[in-house]
Amino acid sequence: MKAFARKTRERIEAVLASGSGDLRRPVLRRGNESNVRGMFIIGDLAGAPVIKLAMAQGVEVVDFISKLPEMQTPAEGDTLDVIIVGAGAAGLNAALAAQEKGYRSVVLEKCKIANTIENFPEGKWVYAEPDDTPPKGKLWLDGAVKEDLIARWSQIISEYGLDVRTEEPLTELHRRGDGTFDIKTTKGEYHAKKVILATGQRGNPRTLGTPGEDLEQVYHQLYSPTKYHDEDVFVVGGGNSAVEAALTLSKRNRVVLSYRGGEFSRLFKDNRRQIDEAIAAKRIEVVFNSSVTEFKPGVAVVTVDHGGYQSEREIPMDHGFVLIGAELPVKFLKSIGVRLENEWTASPLPALALTTVLLLAVWFAGALLGGPAPFGLGQGVGGVAWAGTGFALLSLGGLVVMGARGDRWSWLGVSFFVWYSIYGIKVGSGSEFWPYRGWGYETMSFFDRPWAFWYTILYTTLMTVFGVRALKRWGLDRRDRFQIWRFASLISFQWVFFFLIPEFLFQLAVKHQWVGAALASDPQFAEQAWRSYGIIYAWPLFFYTFFYDPNTVWVVWGVLLTFVVIPIFVLFNGKRYCSWICGCGGLAETFGDRWRHLAPKGKASVRWEWMNTAVLVLAVVVTVLMLGRDVIGLLGAADKGMWVYRIVADVWLVGILPVTLYPFMGGKVWCRYWCPLAKMMGLMSKFYVKLGISRFHIVANDKCIACNECSRNCQVGIDVMQYALKQEPIDNATSSCIGCGICVTVCPMDTLSYSTDGTLSLPVLNAAS
Ligand SMILES: Cc1cc2nc3c(=O)[nH]c(=O)nc-3n(C[C@H](O)[C@H](O)[C@H](O)COP(=O)(O)OP(=O)(O)OC[C@H]3O[C@@H](n4cnc5c(N)ncnc54)[C@H](O)[C@@H]3O)c2cc1C
Ligand code: SF4
Ligand code: SF4
């Protein structure tokens, strides 16, 4: 039983944490301050994927720090104003900015100046992307070979007399009660008012963990490929670094490349071509489906999986290169107190218990607001109800405190409580969910307006406030017109079609007969303002267009919208309805925007998308039953089906669960996993792609540097980087892309676009490109 509970918990945690996976970052607040007050994180470690953006963060963080009250007086004695850890692009530019402000600062560097770039292969061209953003600060940046770039940086360091201490890694950090820091390195101790951590995340090469990996002739980086000549070289890995290393080394050596996969799936197009040629010409031997079991002097032992049986093989090795990427220095970050995003380390039980107590307490407290007395307490309920109120406040407070200390289960409890209450009450007066049954709806209906109206106000307010923030974040700050139009569209659709028309304009149109005298005087039309949601919401998202005796106008428009307008829209725009028009997608794109990077990722997360097929099938079945109920009868199956669909899809799947999960799995849980309209549009779009007539897709050029920003920010969890590396188009035949364009917007190398010429284009153009 215990083992079962543990396994279940581990599975749930794996699902919840799948959004971050390898892309996990430190939790940051305003000004890039970490959870350790006074310690700021910049550069690669804080999500700036290229040199220019890392440099910009160096300047911005010093600017932010300089405005803090405690930085208005200079540091005294041996205390430094700022200590900067890491002499890469971000750290060096921060040091230059700090010097400009007159701060006393020291830069601590674990190895050499610009060590990450130093480790690039000899002669590598370093791009200065994004092209349209000028570099910030005093560090030089332009397209150059790595050797020239490092020479220029070294010159700048001496010109400005920066105090950079190389070969001196930070080992310990302690925050004093007064907010200053004691820092220990391998060579000395420092005291500073602020710490800027710019240690990047590429400095920790990933290891295999196999015996013998620490042998002298096994390396985790390739510095100088020209050093090796007429030797047996063994390379491990299937990414670009490993393949590039194998290709370069194969010019003068005998090379065997071991890869655990059955085929290369993350290679640049050019690398792919070259490795295929090298294999065909027998210049490189690739052992697919192999894993290294041991390194011995002169030999690498690998196990090869032949799909039914395994064999062992010894490969001669004068030099071995394990090039399987880098990993976040989690241990180091934890050791200095940095909290990482999306960590599910606490036990779920306290949060579960407190959330249950909270709901029970609300049940008792409800008696004060006209709710039924629990357990037939009758007269004696008063005191118990007050106690319930107290317990409710205490348990909610407890969840918040635990959440603030880093227990994500507690935030999950709070989030569930909020959205379960909002939606559980909205079900209708008298049919509210427990513990609100019989009192919730009335309590939440004020100023002569029902809760459903206030709910729409809440929804529209959230979308507007967070929509403007998202518009600023993706549109105005980046001067991206596509995103400005997109967020303006989402907010406008919400205001006009999902708020003003159903709540006010429909009634006005009827009153002043703008819809014509006949419709205005027809109660079947005039008294059903709620049907105006069907102007934009197509079946099966707005499920009720065809049911409960609609006026013919709605039936005709519903058929046109679903079977003519939507298919034409999808032909040109794929599933952009979800990211430009729909209110459900709109709340996800606006209120859910801050959590977009937490969308579940990986193959398993894509497999779960079968669920929206199930909801679509359920919608079709219930629709058929409803339309034929007078003919078929079937012992009230239609009404039962309708009830099930309403509670399951329209309350739990669209209302309670997805919004509860926004802060944990990003905003697109409903759209990606459960929305039947999204599925229907996906099928149409896929069909158009197969016919070769779809005009929606995203293409990539050859500039991808595998920074992962696009995949991290995709709200529907698509591994965009995979497509970019292989320069394959993203369309709805291979993905559930909704055309939000965020991947295009975030890409620092301008790799992605809607087509090669910046406009929508036919797939045939891709094939040619
Ligand atoms: C293969 C590859 C190709 C790339 N190509 C490009 C390109 O063409 N153009 C581009 O703009 N970007 C490119 N990048 C990305 C670029 O390298 C990074 O964006 C950039 O280096 C980030 O700068 P940073 O200062 O944040 O971190 P880093 O450059 O990684 O610097 C961090 C520094 O901190 C030091 N450090 C780590 N731990 C400690 C410690 N405990 N104590 C003291 N010091 C420590 C490290 O030694 C390192 O010198 C590429 C990256 C890779 C992997
Ligand atoms: S692939 Fe890009 S455009 Fe498509 S949904 Fe993801 S981020 Fe949006
Ligand atoms: S395509 Fe994606 S991984 Fe490649 S550079 Fe752009 S954002 Fe980074």
mmCIF file of C-alpha atoms in Angstrom, residues 420-623:
data_model
loop_
_atom_site.group_PDB
_atom_site.id
_atom_site.type_symbol
_atom_site.label_atom_id
_atom_site.label_comp_id
_atom_site.label_asym_id
_atom_site.label_seq_id
_atom_site.Cartn_x
_atom_site.Cartn_y
_atom_site.Cartn_z
ATOM 1 C CA TYR A 420 -13.605 24.973 -7.322
ATOM 2 C CA SER A 421 -15.476 27.611 -5.297
ATOM 3 C CA ILE A 422 -15.896 30.014 -8.221
ATOM 4 C CA TYR A 423 -17.097 27.329 -10.632
ATOM 5 C CA GLY A 424 -18.851 25.104 -8.115
ATOM 6 C CA ILE A 425 -21.066 28.052 -7.225
ATOM 7 C CA LYS A 426 -21.618 29.088 -10.863
ATOM 8 C CA VAL A 427 -23.292 25.730 -11.630
ATOM 9 C CA GLY A 428 -26.587 27.404 -10.622
ATOM 10 C CA SER A 429 -28.749 28.461 -7.695
ATOM 11 C CA GLY A 430 -29.722 25.363 -5.706
ATOM 12 C CA SER A 431 -27.396 23.047 -7.614
ATOM 13 C CA GLU A 432 -24.082 24.433 -6.378
ATOM 14 C CA PHE A 433 -21.342 21.921 -5.538
ATOM 15 C CA TRP A 434 -20.808 20.915 -1.906
ATOM 16 C CA PRO A 435 -20.134 22.776 0.445
ATOM 17 C CA TYR A 436 -21.898 25.698 -1.246
ATOM 18 C CA ARG A 437 -25.196 23.911 -2.003
ATOM 19 C CA GLY A 438 -28.180 26.035 -1.120
ATOM 20 C CA TRP A 439 -26.341 29.233 -0.220
ATOM 21 C CA GLY A 440 -23.360 29.906 -2.487
ATOM 22 C CA TYR A 441 -25.134 31.352 -5.522
ATOM 23 C CA GLU A 442 -27.383 33.695 -3.531
ATOM 24 C CA THR A 443 -24.458 34.865 -1.402
ATOM 25 C CA MET A 444 -22.368 35.685 -4.439
ATOM 26 C CA SER A 445 -25.227 37.485 -6.257
ATOM 27 C CA PHE A 446 -25.217 41.137 -5.299
ATOM 28 C CA PHE A 447 -26.407 44.511 -6.634
ATOM 29 C CA ASP A 448 -29.310 42.681 -8.256
ATOM 30 C CA ARG A 449 -26.955 40.764 -10.506
ATOM 31 C CA PRO A 450 -26.450 36.987 -10.431
ATOM 32 C CA TRP A 451 -23.077 35.327 -9.765
ATOM 33 C CA ALA A 452 -22.852 34.385 -13.447
ATOM 34 C CA PHE A 453 -22.689 38.115 -14.266
ATOM 35 C CA TRP A 454 -19.974 38.808 -11.649
ATOM 36 C CA TYR A 455 -18.099 35.794 -12.902
ATOM 37 C CA THR A 456 -18.045 37.327 -16.412
ATOM 38 C CA ILE A 457 -16.811 40.605 -14.907
ATOM 39 C CA LEU A 458 -14.047 38.725 -13.045
ATOM 40 C CA TYR A 459 -13.073 36.830 -16.204
ATOM 41 C CA THR A 460 -12.994 39.953 -18.358
ATOM 42 C CA THR A 461 -11.034 41.884 -15.718
ATOM 43 C CA LEU A 462 -8.415 39.130 -15.422
ATOM 44 C CA MET A 463 -8.086 38.953 -19.188
ATOM 45 C CA THR A 464 -7.779 42.712 -19.507
ATOM 46 C CA VAL A 465 -5.277 43.299 -16.696
ATOM 47 C CA PHE A 466 -3.059 40.319 -17.534
ATOM 48 C CA GLY A 467 -3.675 40.778 -21.262
ATOM 49 C CA VAL A 468 -2.207 44.271 -21.117
ATOM 50 C CA ARG A 469 0.778 42.890 -19.187
ATOM 51 C CA ALA A 470 1.284 40.141 -21.752
ATOM 52 C CA LEU A 471 0.880 42.662 -24.577
ATOM 53 C CA LYS A 472 3.642 44.729 -22.989
ATOM 54 C CA ARG A 473 5.860 41.687 -22.327
ATOM 55 C CA TRP A 474 5.673 40.123 -25.777
ATOM 56 C CA GLY A 475 4.527 43.011 -27.955
ATOM 57 C CA LEU A 476 5.579 46.475 -26.809
ATOM 58 C CA ASP A 477 8.837 45.573 -25.027
ATOM 59 C CA ARG A 478 10.023 43.553 -28.017
ATOM 60 C CA ARG A 479 8.457 45.820 -30.616
ATOM 61 C CA ASP A 480 6.681 42.775 -32.045
ATOM 62 C CA ARG A 481 3.650 43.821 -34.074
ATOM 63 C CA PHE A 482 2.347 40.269 -34.411
ATOM 64 C CA GLN A 483 2.047 39.936 -30.630
ATOM 65 C CA ILE A 484 0.588 43.442 -30.213
ATOM 66 C CA TRP A 485 -2.175 42.576 -32.660
ATOM 67 C CA ARG A 486 -2.697 39.162 -31.105
ATOM 68 C CA PHE A 487 -3.212 40.367 -27.554
ATOM 69 C CA ALA A 488 -5.291 43.322 -28.754
ATOM 70 C CA SER A 489 -7.458 40.829 -30.640
ATOM 71 C CA LEU A 490 -7.892 38.519 -27.638
ATOM 72 C CA ILE A 491 -8.848 41.365 -25.307
ATOM 73 C CA SER A 492 -11.216 42.902 -27.870
ATOM 74 C CA PHE A 493 -13.001 39.621 -28.594
ATOM 75 C CA GLN A 494 -13.507 39.089 -24.869
ATOM 76 C CA TRP A 495 -14.902 42.573 -24.344
ATOM 77 C CA VAL A 496 -17.194 42.679 -27.370
ATOM 78 C CA PHE A 497 -18.406 39.137 -27.908
ATOM 79 C CA PHE A 498 -18.129 37.490 -24.502
ATOM 80 C CA PHE A 499 -19.076 40.420 -22.274
ATOM 81 C CA LEU A 500 -20.734 43.485 -23.843
ATOM 82 C CA ILE A 501 -22.971 41.638 -26.318
ATOM 83 C CA PRO A 502 -24.339 38.891 -24.008
ATOM 84 C CA GLU A 503 -24.633 41.159 -20.967
ATOM 85 C CA PHE A 504 -25.825 44.458 -22.479
ATOM 86 C CA LEU A 505 -25.868 44.936 -26.249
ATOM 87 C CA PHE A 506 -28.139 41.984 -27.035
ATOM 88 C CA GLN A 507 -30.839 43.403 -24.746
ATOM 89 C CA LEU A 508 -30.389 46.858 -26.258
ATOM 90 C CA ALA A 509 -30.616 45.417 -29.762
ATOM 91 C CA VAL A 510 -33.891 43.748 -28.827
ATOM 92 C CA LYS A 511 -35.259 46.807 -27.045
ATOM 93 C CA HIS A 512 -34.503 49.185 -29.915
ATOM 94 C CA GLN A 513 -35.356 46.557 -32.532
ATOM 95 C CA TRP A 514 -31.897 46.730 -34.181
ATOM 96 C CA VAL A 515 -32.419 43.054 -34.970
ATOM 97 C CA GLY A 516 -35.688 43.788 -36.762
ATOM 98 C CA ALA A 517 -39.200 43.934 -35.349
ATOM 99 C CA ALA A 518 -39.901 40.252 -35.949
ATOM 100 C CA LEU A 519 -36.947 38.900 -33.967
ATOM 101 C CA ALA A 520 -37.236 41.565 -31.283
ATOM 102 C CA SER A 521 -40.792 40.538 -30.564
ATOM 103 C CA ASP A 522 -40.133 36.791 -30.709
ATOM 104 C CA PRO A 523 -39.624 35.556 -27.113
ATOM 105 C CA GLN A 524 -37.790 32.479 -28.444
ATOM 106 C CA PHE A 525 -35.097 34.902 -29.618
ATOM 107 C CA ALA A 526 -35.486 37.972 -27.392
ATOM 108 C CA GLU A 527 -35.338 36.134 -24.067
ATOM 109 C CA GLN A 528 -32.266 34.033 -24.833
ATOM 110 C CA ALA A 529 -29.366 36.516 -24.650
ATOM 111 C CA TRP A 530 -27.053 33.661 -23.574
ATOM 112 C CA ARG A 531 -27.216 32.248 -27.100
ATOM 113 C CA SER A 532 -25.216 35.236 -28.341
ATOM 114 C CA TYR A 533 -22.074 33.468 -27.083
ATOM 115 C CA GLY A 534 -22.687 31.314 -30.167
ATOM 116 C CA ILE A 535 -21.851 34.243 -32.467
ATOM 117 C CA ILE A 536 -18.156 33.372 -32.042
ATOM 118 C CA TYR A 537 -18.083 30.112 -30.086
ATOM 119 C CA ALA A 538 -18.637 27.312 -32.571
ATOM 120 C CA TRP A 539 -20.066 23.879 -31.804
ATOM 121 C CA PRO A 540 -18.839 21.774 -29.999
ATOM 122 C CA LEU A 541 -17.152 24.392 -27.796
ATOM 123 C CA PHE A 542 -20.450 26.218 -27.362
ATOM 124 C CA PHE A 543 -22.414 23.056 -27.069
ATOM 125 C CA TYR A 544 -25.907 24.432 -26.701
ATOM 126 C CA THR A 545 -26.409 26.300 -29.996
ATOM 127 C CA PHE A 546 -28.578 23.528 -31.413
ATOM 128 C CA PHE A 547 -30.446 22.500 -28.244
ATOM 129 C CA TYR A 548 -33.369 23.629 -26.098
ATOM 130 C CA ASP A 549 -35.591 24.952 -28.855
ATOM 131 C CA PRO A 550 -33.381 27.604 -30.495
ATOM 132 C CA ASN A 551 -34.613 30.244 -32.892
ATOM 133 C CA THR A 552 -33.829 29.327 -36.523
ATOM 134 C CA VAL A 553 -31.393 32.264 -36.712
ATOM 135 C CA TRP A 554 -29.096 30.550 -34.224
ATOM 136 C CA VAL A 555 -29.332 27.162 -35.912
ATOM 137 C CA VAL A 556 -28.475 28.602 -39.339
ATOM 138 C CA TRP A 557 -25.572 30.671 -37.955
ATOM 139 C CA GLY A 558 -24.342 27.735 -35.840
ATOM 140 C CA VAL A 559 -24.172 25.470 -38.906
ATOM 141 C CA LEU A 560 -22.470 28.172 -40.991
ATOM 142 C CA LEU A 561 -19.930 28.968 -38.260
ATOM 143 C CA THR A 562 -18.984 25.371 -37.512
ATOM 144 C CA PHE A 563 -19.039 23.900 -40.976
ATOM 145 C CA VAL A 564 -18.126 26.809 -43.268
ATOM 146 C CA VAL A 565 -16.462 29.731 -41.438
ATOM 147 C CA ILE A 566 -14.223 27.648 -39.151
ATOM 148 C CA PRO A 567 -12.981 25.303 -41.924
ATOM 149 C CA ILE A 568 -12.056 28.289 -44.137
ATOM 150 C CA PHE A 569 -10.337 30.022 -41.204
ATOM 151 C CA VAL A 570 -8.376 26.847 -40.409
ATOM 152 C CA LEU A 571 -7.230 26.533 -44.024
ATOM 153 C CA PHE A 572 -5.443 29.879 -43.793
ATOM 154 C CA ASN A 573 -4.580 30.042 -40.095
ATOM 155 C CA GLY A 574 -4.466 26.524 -38.651
ATOM 156 C CA LYS A 575 -5.595 26.626 -35.040
ATOM 157 C CA ARG A 576 -5.035 30.372 -34.569
ATOM 158 C CA TYR A 577 -8.649 30.613 -33.341
ATOM 159 C CA CYS A 578 -7.239 29.315 -30.020
ATOM 160 C CA SER A 579 -4.626 32.067 -29.730
ATOM 161 C CA TRP A 580 -6.359 35.043 -31.352
ATOM 162 C CA ILE A 581 -10.109 34.722 -30.739
ATOM 163 C CA CYS A 582 -11.317 32.230 -28.157
ATOM 164 C CA GLY A 583 -12.059 33.370 -24.605
ATOM 165 C CA CYS A 584 -10.870 30.064 -23.052
ATOM 166 C CA GLY A 585 -7.593 30.282 -24.938
ATOM 167 C CA GLY A 586 -7.611 34.008 -24.181
ATOM 168 C CA LEU A 587 -7.587 33.536 -20.416
ATOM 169 C CA ALA A 588 -4.753 31.014 -20.829
ATOM 170 C CA GLU A 589 -2.729 33.407 -23.000
ATOM 171 C CA THR A 590 -3.214 36.334 -20.622
ATOM 172 C CA PHE A 591 -3.811 35.255 -17.021
ATOM 173 C CA GLY A 592 -1.900 32.017 -17.689
ATOM 174 C CA ASP A 593 0.965 33.701 -19.556
ATOM 175 C CA ARG A 594 3.354 33.886 -16.594
ATOM 176 C CA TRP A 595 3.247 30.086 -16.306
ATOM 177 C CA ARG A 596 3.482 29.249 -20.006
ATOM 178 C CA HIS A 597 6.906 27.637 -19.556
ATOM 179 C CA LEU A 598 5.372 24.996 -17.268
ATOM 180 C CA ALA A 599 3.374 23.306 -20.060
ATOM 181 C CA PRO A 600 3.967 19.531 -19.912
ATOM 182 C CA LYS A 601 6.648 18.473 -22.352
ATOM 183 C CA GLY A 602 8.033 15.281 -23.778
ATOM 184 C CA LYS A 603 6.561 12.373 -25.706
ATOM 185 C CA ALA A 604 4.261 11.223 -22.897
ATOM 186 C CA SER A 605 2.678 14.662 -22.686
ATOM 187 C CA VAL A 606 1.885 14.504 -26.415
ATOM 188 C CA ARG A 607 0.347 11.059 -26.011
ATOM 189 C CA TRP A 608 -2.080 12.444 -23.408
ATOM 190 C CA GLU A 609 -3.607 14.556 -26.174
ATOM 191 C CA TRP A 610 -5.828 11.537 -27.002
ATOM 192 C CA MET A 611 -8.170 12.928 -24.339
ATOM 193 C CA ASN A 612 -9.572 15.676 -26.567
ATOM 194 C CA THR A 613 -10.534 13.028 -29.105
ATOM 195 C CA ALA A 614 -12.523 11.346 -26.309
ATOM 196 C CA VAL A 615 -14.285 14.617 -25.438
ATOM 197 C CA LEU A 616 -15.037 15.268 -29.132
ATOM 198 C CA VAL A 617 -16.539 11.789 -29.489
ATOM 199 C CA LEU A 618 -18.619 12.353 -26.335
ATOM 200 C CA ALA A 619 -19.816 15.696 -27.751
ATOM 201 C CA VAL A 620 -20.837 14.065 -31.037
ATOM 202 C CA VAL A 621 -22.678 11.224 -29.262
ATOM 203 C CA VAL A 622 -24.571 13.580 -26.944
ATOM 204 C CA THR A 623 -25.411 15.893 -29.864
#
